[in-house]
Coordinates of C-alpha atoms in Angstrom, one line a residue:
M1 CA 0.0 0.0 0.0
D2 CA 1.1 3.6 -0.7
I3 CA 1.0 5.1 2.8
L4 CA 1.3 8.6 1.3
N5 CA -1.9 8.1 -0.7
L6 CA -3.8 7.0 2.4
G7 CA -2.4 9.9 4.4
L8 CA -3.5 12.4 1.7
A9 CA -7.0 10.8 1.6
F10 CA -7.3 11.1 5.4
L11 CA -6.2 14.8 5.3
E12 CA -8.6 15.5 2.5
G13 CA -11.4 14.1 4.7
L14 CA -10.3 16.4 7.5
A15 CA -10.3 19.4 5.1
I16 CA -13.9 18.7 4.1
V17 CA -14.9 20.5 7.4
I18 CA -14.1 23.9 5.7
S19 CA -15.8 23.0 2.5
P20 CA -19.5 23.8 1.7
C21 CA -20.0 20.0 1.5
I22 CA -20.2 20.1 5.3
L23 CA -22.8 22.9 5.5
P24 CA -25.9 20.9 4.6
V25 CA -24.8 18.1 6.9
L26 CA -23.8 20.3 9.9
P27 CA -27.3 21.1 11.0
I28 CA -28.2 17.5 10.8
L29 CA -25.2 16.6 13.0
L30 CA -26.0 19.2 15.6
S31 CA -29.8 18.5 15.7
T32 CA -29.1 14.8 16.0
G33 CA -27.2 15.5 19.2
I34 CA -30.1 17.3 20.9
D35 CA -31.5 14.1 22.4
G36 CA -30.5 10.5 22.8
G37 CA -27.9 8.7 24.9
K38 CA -24.1 8.9 25.0
L39 CA -23.7 6.3 22.3
R40 CA -25.9 8.0 19.7
P41 CA -23.1 10.3 18.2
Y42 CA -20.9 7.2 17.8
G43 CA -23.7 5.3 16.1
L44 CA -24.2 8.3 13.7
I45 CA -20.5 8.5 12.8
F46 CA -20.2 4.7 12.4
G47 CA -23.3 4.7 10.1
F48 CA -21.8 7.5 8.1
V49 CA -18.5 5.8 7.5
V50 CA -20.1 2.4 6.6
A51 CA -22.7 4.0 4.3
F52 CA -20.3 6.4 2.6
S53 CA -17.7 3.7 2.1
L54 CA -20.1 1.1 0.7
F55 CA -21.9 3.6 -1.5
T56 CA -18.6 4.9 -3.0
L57 CA -17.3 1.4 -3.6
L58 CA -20.4 0.3 -5.5
S59 CA -21.4 3.6 -7.2
R60 CA -19.3 3.2 -10.3
Q61 CA -20.5 -0.3 -11.0
L62 CA -24.1 0.8 -10.3
V63 CA -24.0 3.9 -12.5
Q64 CA -22.5 1.9 -15.4
A65 CA -24.9 -1.0 -15.0
L66 CA -28.0 1.2 -14.9
G67 CA -26.7 3.8 -17.4
L68 CA -27.3 6.6 -15.0
D69 CA -25.7 10.1 -15.2
A70 CA -23.5 11.0 -12.2
E71 CA -24.8 14.5 -12.5
L72 CA -28.4 13.2 -12.1
L73 CA -27.3 11.4 -8.9
R74 CA -25.9 14.7 -7.6
Q75 CA -29.2 16.5 -8.3
I76 CA -31.2 13.7 -6.6
S77 CA -29.0 14.1 -3.5
F78 CA -29.9 17.8 -3.4
Y79 CA -33.6 17.0 -3.3
I80 CA -33.0 14.5 -0.5
L81 CA -31.2 17.1 1.6
I82 CA -33.9 19.6 0.9
G83 CA -36.3 17.0 2.2
F84 CA -34.4 16.8 5.4
G85 CA -34.7 20.6 5.7
I86 CA -38.5 20.5 5.1
I87 CA -38.8 17.8 7.8
L88 CA -37.0 20.0 10.3
L89 CA -39.3 23.0 9.4
S90 CA -42.5 21.0 9.9
E91 CA -43.4 19.9 13.4
S92 CA -45.7 17.1 12.2
L93 CA -43.2 15.8 9.8
S94 CA -40.5 15.9 12.4
D95 CA -42.7 13.9 14.8
F96 CA -43.4 11.4 12.1
F97 CA -39.8 11.1 11.1
A98 CA -38.7 10.7 14.7
A99 CA -41.4 8.0 15.3
F100 CA -40.4 6.2 12.1
T101 CA -36.7 6.1 12.9
A102 CA -37.6 5.1 16.5
R103 CA -39.5 2.0 15.1
L104 CA -36.6 1.1 12.9
S105 CA -34.2 1.5 15.8
D106 CA -36.4 -0.6 18.0
F107 CA -36.5 -3.3 15.3
G108 CA -32.7 -3.3 15.0
Q109 CA -32.2 -3.5 18.8
G110 CA -34.9 -6.1 19.1
M111 CA -32.9 -8.4 16.9
I112 CA -30.2 -8.3 19.6
N113 CA -32.0 -8.3 22.9
R114 CA -35.8 -7.9 22.2
Q115 CA -36.1 -4.9 24.4
R116 CA -35.8 -1.2 24.1
N117 CA -32.4 0.3 24.8
N118 CA -32.1 4.0 25.6
T119 CA -28.5 4.5 24.4
G120 CA -29.7 5.7 21.0
F121 CA -26.8 4.0 19.1
W122 CA -29.1 2.4 16.5
S123 CA -31.1 5.5 15.9
G124 CA -27.8 7.4 15.4
L125 CA -26.7 4.6 13.1
L126 CA -29.7 5.0 10.8
V127 CA -29.3 8.8 10.6
G128 CA -25.5 8.3 9.9
C129 CA -26.3 5.9 7.1
A130 CA -28.7 8.5 5.5
I131 CA -26.1 11.2 5.8
G132 CA -23.5 9.0 4.2
L133 CA -25.7 8.2 1.2
V134 CA -26.9 11.8 0.4
W135 CA -23.5 13.3 1.2
T136 CA -21.5 11.0 -1.1
P137 CA -22.0 12.9 -4.4
C138 CA -20.5 16.0 -2.8
A139 CA -17.2 14.1 -2.5
G140 CA -17.0 13.4 -6.2
P141 CA -13.3 14.2 -6.5
I142 CA -12.3 11.4 -4.1
L143 CA -14.6 9.0 -6.0
T144 CA -12.8 10.0 -9.2
A145 CA -9.4 9.5 -7.5
V146 CA -10.3 6.0 -6.4
I147 CA -11.5 5.1 -9.9
V148 CA -8.2 6.5 -11.3
Q149 CA -6.3 4.3 -8.8
T150 CA -8.1 1.3 -10.1
I151 CA -7.3 2.3 -13.7
R152 CA -3.7 2.5 -12.7
Q153 CA -3.7 -1.1 -11.7
E154 CA -4.2 -0.5 -8.0
T155 CA -5.7 -3.5 -6.1
D156 CA -9.3 -3.5 -4.9
L157 CA -7.9 -3.5 -1.3
A158 CA -5.9 -0.3 -2.0
G159 CA -9.0 1.4 -3.4
A160 CA -11.1 0.3 -0.4
L161 CA -8.6 1.5 2.1
T162 CA -8.3 4.8 0.3
I163 CA -12.1 5.3 0.5
L164 CA -12.0 4.2 4.2
A165 CA -9.2 6.7 5.0
F166 CA -11.1 9.6 3.5
A167 CA -14.3 8.5 5.3
L168 CA -12.5 8.3 8.6
G169 CA -10.8 11.7 8.0
S170 CA -14.2 13.3 7.3
A171 CA -15.9 11.5 10.2
L172 CA -13.5 12.8 12.8
P173 CA -14.5 16.5 12.6
M174 CA -18.1 15.3 12.3
L175 CA -17.8 13.4 15.5
I176 CA -16.2 16.4 17.3
L177 CA -19.1 18.6 16.0
T178 CA -21.7 16.1 17.1
L179 CA -20.3 15.7 20.6
Q180 CA -19.7 19.4 21.0
G181 CA -23.2 20.1 19.7
K182 CA -24.7 17.7 22.2
K183 CA -22.8 19.3 25.0
L184 CA -24.1 22.8 24.0
M185 CA -27.6 21.6 23.7
T186 CA -27.6 19.9 27.1
Q187 CA -25.7 22.6 29.1
L188 CA -27.2 25.8 27.8
A189 CA -30.7 26.5 28.9
F190 CA -31.3 28.7 25.9
F191 CA -31.1 25.8 23.5
K192 CA -33.4 23.7 25.7
R193 CA -36.0 26.5 25.7
H194 CA -35.8 27.2 22.0
S195 CA -35.3 23.6 20.7
V196 CA -38.1 24.0 18.2
L197 CA -36.8 27.3 16.9
M198 CA -33.3 25.8 16.6
R199 CA -34.7 22.8 14.7
K200 CA -36.4 25.1 12.2
A201 CA -33.3 27.3 11.9
F202 CA -31.4 24.1 11.0
G203 CA -34.0 23.3 8.4
V204 CA -33.7 26.7 6.8
L205 CA -29.9 26.5 6.8
I206 CA -30.0 23.1 5.1
I207 CA -32.3 24.4 2.3
L208 CA -30.3 27.6 1.8
T209 CA -26.9 25.9 1.7
V210 CA -28.2 23.2 -0.8
I211 CA -29.6 26.0 -3.0
G212 CA -26.3 27.8 -2.8
T213 CA -24.3 24.8 -3.6
A214 CA -26.6 23.7 -6.5
Q215 CA -26.4 27.1 -8.0
G216 CA -22.6 27.2 -7.8
T217 CA -22.5 30.2 -5.5
L218 CA -20.2 28.3 -3.0
S219 CA -18.1 26.6 -5.7
P220 CA -14.9 28.6 -5.1
W221 CA -14.6 26.9 -1.7
N222 CA -15.2 23.4 -3.0
F223 CA -11.6 22.1 -3.3
S224 CA -10.1 18.7 -3.2
L225 CA -6.6 17.2 -3.1
A226 CA -7.8 14.6 -5.6
G227 CA -7.8 17.2 -8.5
P228 CA -8.7 20.7 -9.6
Q229 CA -12.3 21.9 -9.6
A230 CA -13.5 21.2 -13.1
K231 CA -16.9 23.1 -13.1
P232 CA -16.7 26.7 -12.2
A233 CA -20.0 28.6 -12.8
A234 CA -20.4 30.5 -16.0
T235 CA -19.7 34.2 -15.8
K236 CA -22.3 36.8 -16.6
A237 CA -20.1 38.1 -19.4
S238 CA -20.3 34.7 -21.3
K239 CA -22.2 34.9 -24.6
P240 CA -25.4 33.0 -24.8
T241 CA -25.2 29.4 -25.9
P242 CA -27.1 28.3 -29.1
K243 CA -30.1 26.2 -28.4
L244 CA -28.8 22.7 -27.6
V245 CA -30.5 19.4 -26.8
N246 CA -29.8 18.3 -23.2
R247 CA -27.4 21.2 -22.7
L248 CA -25.7 21.6 -19.4
A249 CA -27.6 23.8 -17.0
Q250 CA -24.3 25.5 -16.1
P251 CA -21.6 25.5 -18.8
Y252 CA -18.1 25.7 -17.4
A253 CA -14.6 26.6 -18.7
A254 CA -13.0 23.5 -20.3
P255 CA -10.0 22.3 -18.3
E256 CA -6.6 22.5 -19.9
F257 CA -4.8 19.5 -21.4
S258 CA -2.0 18.5 -19.1
G259 CA 0.5 15.6 -18.6
L260 CA 0.1 14.3 -22.2
N261 CA 2.8 11.9 -23.4
A262 CA 2.5 12.3 -27.1
W263 CA 0.3 13.7 -29.9
I264 CA -0.7 11.9 -33.1
N265 CA -1.9 13.7 -36.3
T266 CA -0.9 17.1 -34.9
Q267 CA 1.5 19.3 -33.0
P268 CA 0.6 19.7 -29.3
L269 CA -2.6 21.6 -28.8
T270 CA -3.9 23.8 -25.9
M271 CA -7.4 24.8 -25.0
K272 CA -6.3 28.4 -25.3
S273 CA -5.2 27.8 -28.9
L274 CA -8.6 26.2 -29.7
K275 CA -10.6 29.3 -28.6
G276 CA -12.9 30.3 -31.5
K277 CA -13.3 26.7 -32.5
V278 CA -16.1 24.2 -31.6
V279 CA -14.2 21.3 -29.9
L280 CA -15.3 17.7 -29.2
I281 CA -13.2 15.9 -26.6
D282 CA -13.5 12.1 -26.8
F283 CA -12.0 10.1 -24.0
W284 CA -11.4 6.6 -25.3
T285 CA -9.0 3.6 -25.2
Y286 CA -8.5 1.3 -28.2
S287 CA -9.2 -2.0 -26.5
C288 CA -12.6 -0.9 -25.2
I289 CA -15.4 -2.3 -27.3
N290 CA -17.8 0.5 -26.3
C291 CA -15.2 3.1 -27.5
V292 CA -14.6 1.2 -30.8
R293 CA -18.3 1.3 -31.6
T294 CA -18.4 5.1 -31.4
L295 CA -15.5 5.7 -33.7
P296 CA -17.4 5.5 -37.1
Y297 CA -19.6 8.3 -35.9
I298 CA -16.8 10.4 -34.6
T299 CA -14.7 10.0 -37.8
S300 CA -17.7 10.9 -39.9
W301 CA -18.2 14.2 -37.9
D302 CA -14.6 15.0 -38.5
R303 CA -15.0 14.6 -42.3
K304 CA -18.2 16.6 -42.4
Y305 CA -17.5 19.5 -40.1
R306 CA -13.7 20.0 -39.9
D307 CA -13.7 22.7 -42.6
Q308 CA -16.6 24.4 -40.8
G309 CA -14.7 24.9 -37.6
L310 CA -15.0 21.6 -35.6
V311 CA -11.9 20.2 -33.9
I312 CA -12.1 16.7 -32.5
V313 CA -9.5 15.7 -30.0
G314 CA -9.3 12.0 -29.0
V315 CA -7.8 11.8 -25.5
H316 CA -6.5 8.2 -25.3
A317 CA -6.7 7.2 -21.6
P318 CA -5.3 3.7 -21.2
E319 CA -6.8 1.0 -19.0
F320 CA -3.9 -1.5 -19.5
E321 CA -0.2 -1.1 -19.7
F322 CA 0.2 -2.1 -23.3
E323 CA -2.2 0.8 -24.3
K324 CA 0.4 3.3 -23.1
K325 CA 2.7 2.4 -26.0
L326 CA 2.8 5.0 -28.8
D327 CA 3.2 2.4 -31.6
N328 CA 0.2 0.4 -30.4
V329 CA -2.0 3.6 -30.4
K330 CA -0.7 4.6 -33.8
R331 CA -1.7 1.2 -35.2
A332 CA -5.2 1.6 -33.7
V333 CA -5.5 5.1 -35.1
A334 CA -4.6 3.9 -38.6
Q335 CA -6.9 0.8 -38.3
H336 CA -9.9 3.0 -37.5
H337 CA -9.0 5.7 -40.1
I338 CA -8.7 8.4 -37.4
Q339 CA -7.4 11.6 -38.9
Y340 CA -8.2 14.0 -36.1
P341 CA -5.7 14.8 -33.3
V342 CA -5.2 12.1 -30.7
A343 CA -3.3 12.7 -27.4
L344 CA -1.9 10.0 -25.1
D345 CA -3.0 10.6 -21.6
N346 CA -0.9 7.8 -20.0
H347 CA -0.9 9.2 -16.5
L348 CA -4.6 10.2 -16.7
D349 CA -3.8 13.8 -15.9
T350 CA -6.2 15.3 -18.5
W351 CA -8.8 12.6 -17.5
T352 CA -8.5 13.9 -13.9
N353 CA -8.7 17.5 -14.9
F354 CA -12.1 16.8 -16.5
R355 CA -13.1 14.6 -13.5
N356 CA -14.0 12.0 -16.0
Q357 CA -15.1 8.5 -15.0
Y358 CA -16.2 6.8 -18.2
W359 CA -15.0 5.2 -21.5
P360 CA -16.2 6.6 -23.9
A361 CA -17.0 10.1 -22.7
H362 CA -17.7 13.1 -25.0
Y363 CA -17.4 16.8 -23.9
L364 CA -18.6 19.4 -26.4
I365 CA -17.0 22.8 -26.1
D366 CA -18.3 26.0 -27.6
R367 CA -16.3 28.8 -29.3
E368 CA -15.9 30.6 -25.9
G369 CA -14.1 27.6 -24.5
R370 CA -17.1 26.4 -22.3
V371 CA -18.2 22.8 -21.9
V372 CA -21.9 23.0 -22.9
Y373 CA -22.9 19.3 -23.5
T374 CA -21.6 15.9 -22.3
H375 CA -22.5 12.3 -23.1
F376 CA -21.1 9.2 -21.5
G377 CA -21.2 5.8 -23.2
E378 CA -22.6 4.8 -26.5
G379 CA -25.6 6.2 -28.3
E380 CA -27.3 9.7 -28.7
Y381 CA -25.2 10.2 -31.9
A382 CA -27.9 12.2 -33.6
T383 CA -28.2 14.5 -30.6
T384 CA -24.5 15.0 -30.4
E385 CA -24.3 15.8 -34.1
S386 CA -27.3 18.2 -33.9
N387 CA -25.5 20.1 -31.0
I388 CA -22.3 20.2 -33.1
R389 CA -24.3 21.8 -35.9
A390 CA -26.0 24.3 -33.6
L391 CA -22.6 25.5 -32.2
L392 CA -21.2 25.7 -35.7
G393 CA -24.2 27.6 -36.9
V394 CA -24.9 25.1 -39.7
G395 CA -28.6 24.8 -38.9
Q396 CA -31.0 21.9 -38.9
F397 CA -30.5 18.6 -40.8
T398 CA -31.9 18.6 -44.3
A399 CA -33.0 15.7 -46.5
K400 CA -29.6 15.8 -48.3
D401 CA -27.6 16.1 -45.1
K402 CA -29.0 13.5 -42.8
P403 CA -27.0 12.2 -39.8
M404 CA -25.3 8.9 -40.1
A405 CA -27.7 6.0 -39.6
E406 CA -27.6 5.0 -36.0
K407 CA -27.5 1.3 -35.1
P408 CA -30.0 0.2 -32.4
A409 CA -28.5 0.7 -29.0
T410 CA -26.8 -2.4 -27.7
S411 CA -29.2 -4.0 -25.3
Y412 CA -28.1 -5.3 -21.9
A413 CA -29.5 -8.6 -20.8
I414 CA -30.3 -8.5 -17.1
N415 CA -28.4 -11.7 -16.5
Q416 CA -25.5 -10.9 -18.9
T417 CA -22.1 -11.7 -17.5
P418 CA -20.3 -8.5 -16.2
E419 CA -16.9 -7.4 -17.4
T420 CA -14.4 -10.0 -16.1
Y421 CA -10.8 -9.1 -15.3
L422 CA -8.2 -11.9 -15.2
G423 CA -5.1 -10.2 -13.5
Y424 CA -4.9 -10.7 -9.7
A425 CA -5.4 -6.9 -9.0
R426 CA -9.1 -7.1 -10.1
A427 CA -9.8 -10.9 -10.4
Q428 CA -12.9 -11.5 -8.3
T429 CA -14.6 -14.5 -9.9
F430 CA -11.8 -17.0 -10.3
F431 CA -12.9 -20.6 -9.5
G432 CA -9.9 -22.8 -10.4
T433 CA -7.5 -24.9 -8.4
P434 CA -5.3 -23.8 -6.7
G435 CA -6.0 -20.1 -6.0
L436 CA -4.3 -17.3 -7.9
E437 CA -0.8 -16.7 -6.6
P438 CA 0.5 -13.2 -7.5
D439 CA 3.6 -12.8 -9.7
Q440 CA 4.5 -16.5 -10.1
V441 CA 3.9 -19.5 -12.3
T442 CA 1.3 -22.0 -11.1
A443 CA 0.0 -25.2 -12.6
F444 CA -3.8 -25.0 -12.6
S445 CA -6.6 -27.5 -13.1
F446 CA -10.3 -27.0 -14.1
P447 CA -12.9 -27.6 -11.4
G448 CA -15.5 -30.4 -11.9
K449 CA -18.2 -27.8 -12.3
L450 CA -17.8 -24.2 -13.1
P451 CA -20.6 -21.9 -11.7
M452 CA -22.1 -19.1 -13.8
N453 CA -19.9 -16.0 -14.3
R454 CA -16.8 -17.8 -13.0
W455 CA -13.6 -18.6 -14.8
A456 CA -10.7 -21.0 -14.4
L457 CA -7.3 -22.0 -15.8
K458 CA -5.7 -25.3 -16.8
G459 CA -2.0 -25.9 -17.3
K460 CA 0.9 -23.5 -16.4
W461 CA 0.1 -19.8 -16.3
F462 CA 2.0 -16.8 -14.9
V463 CA -0.4 -14.5 -12.9
D464 CA 0.3 -10.8 -13.3
S465 CA -1.5 -7.9 -11.7
E466 CA -3.5 -7.2 -14.9
K467 CA -3.2 -10.4 -17.0
V468 CA -2.5 -14.1 -17.0
I469 CA 0.2 -15.4 -19.4
A470 CA 0.3 -19.0 -20.8
Q471 CA 3.6 -20.7 -20.0
E472 CA 3.1 -23.9 -22.2
A473 CA 1.3 -25.2 -25.2
G474 CA -2.2 -26.4 -24.3
A475 CA -2.6 -24.0 -21.5
A476 CA -6.4 -23.3 -21.3
L477 CA -8.8 -20.7 -20.0
R478 CA -12.5 -21.5 -19.4
L479 CA -15.4 -19.2 -18.6
H480 CA -19.1 -19.9 -17.8
F481 CA -20.9 -16.9 -19.3
W482 CA -24.3 -15.6 -20.4
G483 CA -24.3 -13.3 -23.4
K484 CA -24.5 -13.0 -27.2
K485 CA -21.1 -11.5 -28.1
V486 CA -18.0 -12.3 -26.2
F487 CA -14.8 -10.2 -26.5
L488 CA -11.4 -10.7 -24.9
V489 CA -8.4 -8.4 -24.7
M490 CA -5.3 -10.5 -25.6
G491 CA -1.7 -9.9 -26.6
V492 CA 1.6 -11.6 -27.3
P493 CA 5.3 -10.6 -27.1
P494 CA 6.7 -8.6 -30.0
K495 CA 7.2 -10.4 -33.3
K496 CA 5.3 -13.4 -32.0
S497 CA 2.0 -14.9 -32.8
V498 CA -0.1 -17.6 -31.0
A499 CA -2.9 -19.7 -32.5
V500 CA -5.8 -19.9 -30.0
K501 CA -8.5 -22.6 -30.4
I502 CA -12.0 -21.5 -29.4
L503 CA -14.5 -24.0 -28.0
L504 CA -18.1 -23.5 -27.0
N505 CA -19.7 -26.1 -24.7
G506 CA -16.8 -28.5 -25.6
K507 CA -17.2 -28.1 -29.4
P508 CA -14.6 -26.3 -31.6
V509 CA -15.9 -23.1 -33.0
K510 CA -12.8 -21.5 -34.7
T511 CA -9.1 -20.7 -34.3
I512 CA -7.9 -17.2 -34.2
T513 CA -4.3 -15.9 -34.4
V514 CA -3.2 -13.4 -31.8
N515 CA -0.4 -11.3 -33.1
Q516 CA -0.8 -7.9 -31.3
H517 CA -2.3 -6.4 -28.1
T518 CA -5.9 -5.6 -28.9
L519 CA -9.5 -6.6 -28.4
Y520 CA -10.6 -9.9 -30.1
T521 CA -14.1 -11.1 -30.9
L522 CA -14.5 -14.7 -29.7
L523 CA -18.2 -15.4 -30.2
D524 CA -21.2 -13.8 -31.9
L525 CA -24.2 -16.0 -31.2
D526 CA -27.7 -15.8 -32.6
K527 CA -29.0 -14.6 -29.2
A528 CA -28.0 -14.1 -25.6
K529 CA -27.7 -17.4 -23.8
P530 CA -25.5 -19.3 -21.3
G531 CA -22.5 -21.3 -22.4
T532 CA -19.1 -22.5 -21.4
L533 CA -16.3 -20.9 -23.4
E534 CA -12.8 -22.4 -23.6
L535 CA -9.6 -21.0 -25.1
Q536 CA -6.6 -23.3 -25.8
A537 CA -3.2 -21.7 -26.6
A538 CA -1.1 -23.6 -29.2
S539 CA 2.1 -22.2 -27.7
P540 CA 3.3 -20.2 -24.7
G541 CA 3.3 -16.4 -24.6
L542 CA -0.5 -15.7 -24.8
S543 CA -1.6 -12.9 -22.5
A544 CA -5.3 -12.6 -21.5
Y545 CA -6.6 -9.4 -19.8
A546 CA -10.3 -9.0 -19.6
F547 CA -13.6 -10.4 -21.0
T548 CA -16.4 -8.0 -22.1
F549 CA -19.8 -8.8 -23.4
G550 CA -22.5 -7.6 -25.7
S551 CA -25.9 -8.6 -27.0

């Protein structure tokens, strides 16, 4: 573990006490300490740490699985906090909420001793969990930092400990505030006599601070060690944005490119030099199937609108080590007929500047240098192109100038196998014998029965942090999956090729030749269904990284 990273995460949590993120939560902390036993503040903080940590660990997977927009989640959290404020303003709602949490608290305690306990720990735990859930979106930078750590081949344990360090750092000042608030409430007669007034004042403060944060009025104070603030509010002097579909409510100055390792198809560019142009930033990586499926649309926009003032910049943000090599990216650029500028963001500095979390991700920037529209993932090509045309002043589509035909969005089967990583850093569904031993050669054997969404190895393999490498001819990899299309990122050493035999449910399907590091299509079935896939390497040297699926 990198102790420095943990220390920085803890310090960032401590610093949150002077950020506006604490303001909507502060009244809840103080009002929670008005009544209850000595253990209630500790229950509240424990609930906050657990809820925040679990929510943050699961949020990326949940957002991607459901196709939700992170900005939407942030907006929802504002409404929930305003709901807290309204409850505090209303006496009847406060009584109802108190009775409701008391019943839940009684239920939790009854599971332990079947009788009421007056310590208030469980009641505090419930409120702490609620705070952790609604407060999480405010800590977006640390969420991005953890995701970036994962991209940089950090272990799941490292990411979890980083989140926990931040949660503990933010919980410590909260605990002090809660305990001090309780002391004030119990020792000062004024607070006792005016408890209803104080509760309503807390409610007003919650609503006002949420409104201020949502409108960006407090944004200059919202800082983070995880990266620069990416979304300052638009200034009054900004020119009005043309009518766009799904435009951002608050356009913001596009962050600058930084930390780029190389440029393809151009000399180095800057956001300052692109002022006056309409710019589309595409975060992608060449072994990502979702990114690859967007490229025909993006290259067509480059051909149609380059001469009218559109500049597309592909920021190549690698997931695997081989994607950092310039020659590999150049080969992919040529393969997909990309003629617009492509920058290698090997250290994810520009990714972090944009506070990006997705592949692919599109940021549309107007001539004033403001991000005015974003889209994450595949789809909405006609909308994106329409917005490009609006910013360029081209006008609406005509019969002779129709957008590129959009393929139906790839559906996601509810039981489809999730993306499956094979290196020990992110391998969570291995089911072979023996277990994965990091950074060494092991002789594996298949289990008698392989459960759904599990994978196993046979023969000698070297287990690396991000891949497994066949060490002998006949080394095999088996996966029990559910899906229609199956892809696998594979590679071999330079100037080498390996024939790989593909079997489905024990029957040979085809043989493919792996001669470079890229994404390979293994299966394209008639419909999504379960099956057992097996790969057999004809010679040593085959590297396998991650399975992805489509339908």
